[in-house]
């Protein structure tokens, strides 16, 4: 019997003409560490980058945008829970879209595809570890009045491997404990170092 390996319909998607390429496998020029130093993640021969040490964040800040990225979690059969291929995409450096090996699980609000501790994914769209997966993210930043008071929450829609997992989900506050608690109208894209060799490739952004 022939084995069928399902692939994301947006895998290897090329950036639109007016998109900003954040990583194409050649360099880390679009990224830095939070402290301003050069990004130190490893670029692999196949054009992926691998988490090594320190979170990295884009040099540029963004507000409303569409983001495409591809990721691969490692195989860690000895690990459990949050130790299985953990990383994350922090939108505006505030709101974490979780990356984790959650294959075959009933998704909770800290599993892959979750807005961390805010909203579980609508369904489990994960592939097994060591398989390339895609996130296609649309986010609208929070809005503020002239006095700086927030008048609307950030809102995010996410497709994982071509399947809708977050549908105009409102994010009422920043997620996680390590980053700023204030909300902003624009910010960088942060990729998290959670001490797992997660890989990323083909990252581009389309400002709206």
XYZ file of C-alpha atoms in Angstrom:
208
model
C 0.000 0.000 0.000
C 1.357 3.408 -0.964
C 1.897 5.786 1.923
C 0.222 9.167 1.478
C 1.905 12.136 3.142
C -0.377 15.133 3.413
C 1.214 18.527 2.808
C -0.014 21.994 3.631
C -1.500 23.752 0.581
C 0.576 26.844 1.426
C 3.884 25.010 1.901
C 6.674 26.767 -0.029
C 4.292 29.589 -0.947
C 6.131 32.413 -2.664
C 5.761 35.922 -1.226
C 3.551 38.368 -3.127
C 5.300 41.132 -5.030
C 4.689 43.735 -2.309
C 5.549 41.481 0.655
C 8.575 41.962 2.914
C 10.760 38.857 3.088
C 11.877 38.235 6.671
C 13.784 35.009 6.063
C 14.671 33.287 2.801
C 17.428 30.997 4.030
C 20.343 33.267 3.183
C 20.848 35.485 6.248
C 19.357 36.828 9.489
C 19.603 40.504 8.561
C 15.901 41.134 9.260
C 16.288 39.900 12.845
C 18.039 40.813 16.090
C 18.068 39.732 19.698
C 15.829 41.609 22.144
C 18.897 43.366 23.529
C 19.788 44.707 20.089
C 22.660 42.309 19.412
C 22.868 40.293 16.205
C 20.622 37.238 15.877
C 22.641 34.077 16.508
C 20.344 31.288 15.341
C 21.854 28.609 13.116
C 21.197 28.692 9.359
C 21.110 25.123 8.064
C 22.273 23.901 4.635
C 18.665 23.316 3.521
C 17.768 27.001 4.040
C 16.028 26.684 7.389
C 17.047 28.407 10.605
C 17.139 26.582 13.924
C 16.576 27.916 17.419
C 19.891 27.984 19.282
C 19.864 30.701 21.927
C 17.895 33.822 22.749
C 14.600 34.970 21.262
C 14.886 36.874 18.008
C 12.695 39.750 16.858
C 12.316 41.586 13.567
C 14.235 44.800 13.051
C 11.051 46.432 11.737
C 7.757 46.971 13.529
C 4.351 46.247 12.039
C 0.692 46.960 12.825
C -1.939 45.156 10.722
C -0.461 42.420 8.548
C -0.573 38.967 7.029
C 2.317 36.696 8.005
C 3.390 33.421 6.421
C 5.911 31.139 8.066
C 6.860 27.485 8.010
C 8.061 25.530 11.032
C 9.158 22.051 12.010
C 9.146 20.623 15.529
C 11.773 18.083 16.628
C 11.016 14.496 17.590
C 11.284 14.254 21.385
C 9.608 10.969 22.399
C 11.061 11.154 25.897
C 9.524 14.565 26.577
C 6.011 15.399 27.695
C 3.688 18.391 27.654
C 5.298 21.775 27.111
C 8.754 20.211 26.616
C 7.825 18.700 23.235
C 9.174 21.049 20.576
C 8.099 24.261 22.259
C 8.493 27.644 20.600
C 6.132 30.446 19.670
C 5.404 33.365 17.380
C 4.828 36.586 19.310
C 2.742 38.975 17.223
C 3.504 42.646 17.948
C 5.912 41.132 20.526
C 2.882 40.693 22.790
C 0.562 37.894 21.668
C 1.904 34.341 21.468
C 0.747 31.866 18.854
C 2.004 28.610 20.340
C 4.276 26.155 18.534
C 4.418 22.667 20.073
C 4.293 19.003 19.140
C 0.582 18.540 19.832
C -0.013 15.902 17.156
C -3.042 13.735 17.930
C -4.067 15.608 21.072
C -7.340 17.283 21.964
C -6.143 20.892 21.800
C -6.047 23.043 24.899
C -5.218 26.729 25.260
C -1.498 25.984 25.583
C -1.200 23.569 22.647
C 0.017 24.197 19.125
C -2.192 26.741 17.391
C -3.415 28.284 20.628
C -3.249 31.945 21.476
C -1.374 31.072 24.623
C -3.703 30.717 27.626
C -6.354 32.797 25.806
C -7.904 30.622 23.083
C -7.445 26.977 22.137
C -7.388 26.254 18.401
C -10.747 25.384 16.855
C -9.349 21.993 15.851
C -6.064 20.101 15.889
C -4.435 20.709 12.518
C -0.953 19.521 13.533
C 1.251 17.209 11.533
C 3.673 14.850 13.304
C 7.085 16.164 14.373
C 9.817 16.374 11.712
C 7.214 17.485 9.139
C 7.117 21.012 7.773
C 3.973 22.898 8.772
C 2.590 26.322 7.912
C 1.033 29.214 9.752
C -0.835 31.843 7.755
C -1.743 34.624 10.149
C -3.795 37.792 9.766
C -3.719 40.208 12.678
C -5.296 43.583 13.304
C -3.552 45.490 16.072
C -5.475 46.970 19.006
C -6.872 50.452 18.527
C -6.471 53.382 20.897
C -8.191 56.751 21.228
C -6.341 60.084 21.353
C -5.772 59.732 25.086
C -4.139 56.328 24.623
C -7.071 54.330 25.996
C -7.638 51.032 24.203
C -10.937 50.996 22.342
C -10.650 47.611 20.596
C -8.663 44.436 21.151
C -6.166 42.856 18.821
C -7.876 40.347 16.516
C -6.220 37.375 14.839
C -7.175 34.757 12.268
C -4.877 31.770 11.767
C -4.739 28.891 9.322
C -2.451 25.985 10.186
C -1.615 23.708 7.283
C -4.484 25.309 5.365
C -7.062 24.659 8.110
C -8.769 27.483 10.005
C -7.821 27.243 13.694
C -8.415 30.815 14.954
C -11.305 32.804 13.485
C -11.183 36.534 14.266
C -10.134 35.706 17.807
C -9.938 38.732 20.085
C -6.875 38.924 22.319
C -7.742 41.012 25.390
C -4.232 41.292 26.828
C -0.598 40.312 26.214
C 0.164 36.632 26.772
C 3.019 34.983 28.638
C 5.008 36.381 31.528
C 8.370 37.360 30.043
C 7.353 40.265 27.863
C 5.820 43.712 28.147
C 2.356 43.948 29.642
C 1.536 47.192 27.862
C -0.262 47.012 24.520
C 0.919 48.851 21.425
C -0.372 49.752 17.973
C 2.713 48.294 16.313
C 5.515 45.923 17.222
C 7.913 43.322 15.925
C 7.500 39.624 15.200
C 9.311 37.625 17.878
C 10.310 33.974 17.548
C 10.750 32.280 20.896
C 13.698 30.305 22.195
C 12.149 27.727 24.532
C 15.236 25.461 24.550
C 13.995 23.253 21.720
C 15.610 22.952 18.247
C 12.522 24.102 16.349
C 13.211 25.118 12.745
C 11.737 27.928 10.639
C 11.847 28.844 6.964
C 10.090 30.894 4.260
C 8.939 33.784 6.444
C 7.351 36.827 4.833
C 4.921 39.548 5.828
C 2.376 41.621 3.953
C 1.429 44.875 5.728
C -2.267 45.718 5.416
